[in-house]
Amino acid sequence: IAKEVAKLLEMKAQLGADEGKHKFVLKTPKGTRDFGPKEMAIRERAFKAIISCFKRHGAEVIDTPVFELKETLTGKYGEDSKLIYDLQDQGGELLSLRYDLTVPFARYLAMNKITNIKRYHIAKVYRRDNPAMTRGRYREFYQCDFDIAGQFDPMIPDAECLKIVHEILSDLQLGDFVIKVNDRRILDGMFAVCGVPDSKFRTICSSVDKLDKVPWEEVRSEMVAEKGLSPEAADLIGEYVQLHGGLDLIERLLQDPKLSQNKVAKEGLGDMKLLFEYLTLFGITGKISFDLSLARGLDYYTGVIFEAVLLQQENEHVEEPLSVGSVAGGGRYDGLVGMFDPKGRKVPCVGVSIGIERIFSILEQRLEASEEKIRTTETQVLVASAQKKLLEERLKLISELWDAGIKAEMLYKKNPKLLNQLQYCEDTGIPLVAIVGEQELKDGVVKLRIVATREEVNVPRESLVEEIRIRTSQC
Amino acid sequence: IAKEVAKLLEMKAQLGADEGKHKFVLKTPKGTRDFGPKEMAIRERAFKAIISCFKRHGAEVIDTPVFELKETLTGKYGEDSKLIYDLQDQGGELLSLRYDLTVPFARYLAMNKITNIKRYHIAKVYRRDNPAMTRGRYREFYQCDFDIAGQFDPMIPDAECLKIVHEILSDLQLGDFVIKVNDRRILDGMFAVCGVPDSKFRTICSSVDKLDKVPWEEVRSEMVAEKGLSPEAADLIGEYVQLHGGLDLIERLLQDPKLSQNKVAKEGLGDMKLLFEYLTLFGITGKISFDLSLARGLDYYTGVIFEAVLLQQENEHVEEPLSVGSVAGGGRYDGLVGMFDPKGRKVPCVGVSIGIERIFSILEQRLEASEEKIRTTETQVLVASAQKKLLEERLKLISELWDAGIKAEMLYKKNPKLLNQLQYCEDTGIPLVAIVGEQELKDGVVKLRIVATREEVNVPRESLVEEIRIRTSQC
């Protein structure tokens, strides 16, 4: 009986919850956010800079579905696979939200037997991460990816990807930055000469990847205690991952008695040297650092890897670490497309992903600090009336303007006060007001008011469109 | 024992499936598709027309997450709720993919206490429909929404929404179209005077909504047999839903002995008359049809509703029905925001959604028929070389061009043949080739070749950027 009563009470409680509409939580899902008009204006500025760079480099654009068959994503992300969002099985296919744009791109290439493409893709990806939202990390976020697929001469497309990162970060004026570069082959060679067993390469790589967030001591203890690496091997790795530099370091490592004996490491170092030569021709080596601690989390990289981090401005006296986080990353993944091809045919790929959310956060903060007023519409003219009973005339005029391609608004009131109409222009930054009144209608003119100067001129109705165009051509 | 053997065999079969990578199905989820570069070029043309119309009408832009709390979507879509995609409960919130952009918009308004906004939102929505993909229906598809929220004088924003549909469909040149208009209040009044019980209004409305796809006899039998409506009421409805026309029909119904006695119907008809007056001022009544059979499926509409359908071209001799499907729809939903507000405060809204997928299909078909070659990149110039060993020079020149904002490509080969480089331009529509050679380097010039005419001119290196700009300014 007690059980039955408990059950009934539970049912009652549930009913109560259903009825109590006020208990409804009004929010977006954890780790997501809305973008209001102001945020969107900032976001579109950033997108514009990124897209124009991608187009400057001759990229086409593609789009893929937001979800993929679950098995498409399986076995591509290593330890991060647990962060994938699955959809409920509703009696159909097992689906997951995309985790990045790279795996769907590889699936697209294999499915359409494309062996040669340079494309960009800007879309949202999903990770059930524990987001620290103040630092611009979310569960739903945009990625802006540029990739070059195809069999080409070594390091030419790789160098272009780094050039793109350099162009975008310079263009967005986010402050000083450095692009760290490494190569999975150098890492693998390093692991081998340090005595890491083959089977532990990927998991030790994941540990090294954490070095930008946690100190070496912690990473070392993870390697030894959790992953069963010998302390000696860990200490040898510790020596290498401290190294960073430029061409000089590459030359030194090519002479390194242990590394130079390792075939893959030597290959990686040779290509790294070639990469630096090309980057010198591009004039961007000043911002590039060959860094042996760079590992990148994802499983699918096979060659060059890189990551761009913003550096703390010297004049900002805050207690933050010197690097304030990654804003772009990428690398070469020559094996991924082959994983999808029924015959295992490989399509070598290299690409870069711009981490736009952190860039937004920075642009947002900067805009708030600057007190710059950002417009959220492009309206050129408000169609207004000075007297009552002129709604019909306003509708007629605004319709003419729309049909002529002029961006025009009016207040949705039958008899708005002129003052309210002018105030609306002040609030939203509309530069012109086209005022219809009894007298103007008789004279066949429209009174055009320039909001900034309060100047007013009568313009013949037939030349109004031209006049508005001229006066807003700088906008 | 037999049971155990069966179990083991099943396990073995599963293992086999896991191992057999080749059995992997290489596809996108049911009802979804990739957009390749060519499709994207078409899609971007359509988006451009739509966005420029929304901006012409002074709209701001917002974005919301692709998923919402499940309860946000609950109780908003009537019979269509079963089509919502749910995410797997992974120990957090219960989430669903958005079904449209209207409910997230209402949630956004309530959450941010916004009482006044004109915004557009272009994003993908998700419906587990059974898609007929040849006709442009998908489970993942874009919606392009424009909505006006706020307490305004009657029918002014409603008329603007119809003007927008008219502008977009005219601009895209999709052929002849008609915009059907009705009002939920007229429907409700009609149901009342026909003897439909209050409790059955919404479900009978859903039945009427099917009239564009199935004949009246079928709809009638659904009403009577499935939904328990009296045959007499159904027949009375059948009389009304045949009616369509313009101002004349509105006037006639305002005199209708039964309808004119019904308060809500009268209100709806009065507003419909006002709407037609405004549409007359906009000069678009030629494409508007007041149609009593228009019902719209969604629960949340409270006033004006509308739907634009393309009409069969007279010269297309195919056995299709006269109307080839809805390409835009919308209406007034004054109660939706109040459903989210803790105090039930209402924000009246009216909006329109452009059904872009069907528009894509039409534009795609048309392009295929026309044999117009659509460019998928904007590259202005290919940096090429006439001899071997000039990779470094090409890299230096292309870097200069990129830095000057010129859209430039090169082949990723150390020593590409000139013929292959020229062929690449032919294939991709690149209009110019900048050729570096030993002699040109000595002379401080670059040979600029115009692909279309095969004309070649030597341009001093320092004026190359300007020359390329001038020659591609029409592009």
XYZ file of C-alpha atoms in Angstrom, chain B residues 49-270:
222
model
C 17.754 38.454 -53.361
C 15.909 37.533 -50.168
C 18.303 39.230 -47.757
C 18.425 42.394 -49.813
C 14.622 42.535 -49.687
C 14.573 42.020 -45.905
C 17.170 44.762 -45.480
C 15.263 47.047 -47.825
C 12.416 46.789 -45.328
C 14.657 47.770 -42.434
C 14.972 44.396 -40.735
C 17.649 43.548 -38.196
C 19.010 40.009 -38.085
C 19.176 37.539 -35.187
C 20.281 33.947 -34.693
C 19.226 31.299 -32.186
C 20.585 27.818 -31.350
C 19.698 24.903 -33.634
C 18.169 23.086 -30.665
C 15.836 24.292 -27.946
C 14.700 22.819 -24.629
C 12.122 20.216 -25.595
C 9.454 21.944 -23.537
C 9.961 25.160 -25.526
C 8.558 23.402 -28.585
C 5.850 21.431 -26.757
C 2.274 22.350 -27.577
C 3.058 24.747 -30.402
C 2.614 22.709 -33.559
C -0.571 20.687 -33.102
C -0.602 17.446 -35.077
C 2.852 18.152 -36.535
C 4.591 17.793 -33.159
C 5.318 14.170 -33.974
C 7.753 15.368 -36.649
C 10.108 16.988 -34.132
C 13.639 15.522 -33.819
C 14.638 14.861 -30.209
C 18.219 14.586 -29.003
C 19.320 11.702 -26.841
C 19.112 12.379 -23.130
C 22.766 12.187 -22.144
C 22.227 13.179 -18.543
C 21.463 16.816 -19.154
C 18.573 18.782 -20.533
C 15.973 17.319 -22.881
C 16.587 18.967 -26.239
C 14.881 19.042 -29.637
C 15.978 20.386 -32.999
C 13.999 23.471 -33.958
C 10.961 22.795 -36.114
C 10.677 26.342 -37.406
C 12.132 29.762 -36.650
C 8.921 31.256 -35.288
C 8.768 29.492 -31.922
C 12.462 30.207 -31.162
C 11.768 33.833 -32.108
C 8.872 34.028 -29.670
C 11.025 32.394 -26.965
C 13.757 34.948 -27.708
C 11.328 37.871 -27.393
C 9.871 36.630 -24.090
C 13.277 35.783 -22.625
C 14.721 39.195 -23.455
C 11.482 41.104 -22.774
C 11.543 42.587 -26.266
C 8.201 44.134 -27.232
C 9.161 45.695 -30.505
C 11.408 44.402 -33.256
C 11.522 43.805 -36.998
C 13.978 41.034 -37.689
C 14.912 38.381 -40.198
C 16.439 35.006 -39.508
C 17.789 32.601 -42.103
C 18.617 29.149 -40.789
C 17.948 25.459 -41.103
C 14.951 23.773 -39.498
C 14.224 20.081 -38.984
C 11.141 17.930 -39.589
C 10.957 14.133 -39.609
C 8.622 14.309 -42.569
C 8.466 11.668 -45.257
C 10.185 13.694 -47.872
C 9.357 13.581 -51.554
C 12.788 14.759 -52.552
C 12.135 15.201 -56.223
C 9.679 17.941 -55.387
C 12.103 19.828 -53.190
C 10.976 18.598 -49.778
C 13.620 17.680 -47.204
C 13.949 16.842 -43.527
C 16.598 19.519 -43.142
C 15.825 22.725 -44.957
C 16.395 26.435 -44.794
C 13.760 28.895 -43.766
C 14.064 32.597 -44.440
C 11.853 34.380 -41.952
C 10.889 38.014 -41.629
C 8.716 39.033 -38.676
C 7.380 42.221 -37.175
C 6.662 42.161 -33.443
C 4.902 44.936 -31.585
C 1.604 46.623 -30.845
C 0.767 48.601 -33.971
C -2.223 49.926 -35.881
C -4.106 47.124 -37.626
C -2.915 45.503 -40.842
C 0.006 47.856 -41.599
C 2.728 45.295 -40.752
C 0.551 42.514 -42.208
C 0.376 44.361 -45.531
C 4.172 44.827 -45.506
C 4.682 41.072 -45.121
C 2.620 40.462 -48.241
C 4.509 43.202 -50.073
C 7.741 41.402 -49.173
C 6.522 38.083 -50.575
C 5.479 39.894 -53.738
C 8.867 41.622 -54.067
C 10.888 38.450 -53.520
C 8.900 36.247 -55.875
C 8.962 38.955 -58.553
C 12.684 39.521 -58.073
C 13.546 35.819 -58.356
C 11.509 35.552 -61.575
C 10.057 32.180 -60.685
C 7.118 32.643 -63.017
C 3.527 33.511 -62.245
C 2.326 33.201 -58.659
C -0.643 33.901 -56.471
C -0.667 34.779 -52.790
C -3.668 33.243 -51.035
C -4.881 35.141 -47.994
C -7.316 34.232 -45.244
C -7.786 34.939 -41.538
C -8.022 32.470 -38.667
C -10.861 34.559 -37.259
C -12.830 34.168 -40.473
C -12.170 30.403 -40.363
C -13.200 30.178 -36.726
C -16.332 32.203 -37.384
C -17.101 30.005 -40.352
C -16.636 26.851 -38.238
C -18.924 28.301 -35.585
C -21.740 29.178 -37.984
C -21.393 25.780 -39.670
C -21.978 24.065 -36.329
C -18.459 22.844 -35.497
C -18.072 22.513 -31.713
C -15.428 24.878 -30.227
C -13.267 21.966 -29.141
C -12.942 20.767 -32.736
C -11.886 24.103 -34.335
C -8.158 23.316 -34.508
C -8.498 19.747 -35.707
C -11.053 20.674 -38.385
C -8.726 23.505 -39.366
C -5.984 20.888 -39.904
C -8.315 18.988 -42.203
C -9.136 22.089 -44.244
C -5.388 22.701 -44.508
C -5.068 19.574 -46.643
C -7.314 20.961 -49.375
C -4.349 22.046 -51.488
C -3.169 18.444 -51.676
C -6.285 16.235 -51.553
C -9.785 16.688 -52.984
C -12.675 17.925 -50.893
C -14.339 14.497 -50.739
C -11.332 13.076 -48.876
C -11.138 16.009 -46.489
C -14.854 15.731 -45.840
C -14.614 12.065 -45.013
C -11.697 12.733 -42.631
C -13.832 15.355 -40.860
C -16.844 13.104 -40.536
C -15.375 9.622 -40.123
C -12.156 10.346 -38.215
C -12.946 13.546 -36.389
C -16.632 12.941 -35.687
C -18.041 16.045 -37.312
C -21.681 15.946 -38.377
C -22.175 15.531 -42.146
C -24.342 18.669 -42.166
C -21.564 20.819 -40.655
C -19.045 19.347 -43.096
C -21.279 20.175 -46.065
C -21.729 23.740 -44.876
C -17.953 24.089 -44.602
C -17.701 22.627 -48.089
C -19.767 25.513 -49.419
C -17.545 28.170 -47.897
C -14.144 26.717 -48.722
C -14.904 26.871 -52.437
C -14.950 30.645 -52.295
C -12.074 32.834 -53.375
C -11.835 36.325 -54.777
C -10.963 39.888 -53.883
C -12.595 42.911 -52.290
C -15.929 41.930 -53.869
C -15.946 38.602 -52.001
C -15.068 40.327 -48.732
C -17.990 42.711 -49.216
C -20.312 39.807 -50.036
C -19.299 37.855 -46.933
C -19.724 40.970 -44.781
C -23.372 40.776 -45.942
C -23.584 36.977 -45.486
C -26.587 36.435 -43.183
C -24.762 33.852 -41.057
C -21.156 35.050 -41.042
C -22.072 38.691 -40.435
C -23.766 37.588 -37.200
C -20.515 36.086 -35.906
C -18.320 38.528 -33.993
C -14.885 37.083 -34.800
C -15.720 36.481 -38.441
C -16.888 40.072 -38.756
C -13.692 41.345 -37.143
C -11.627 39.206 -39.500
C -13.561 40.351 -42.559
C -13.248 44.000 -41.515
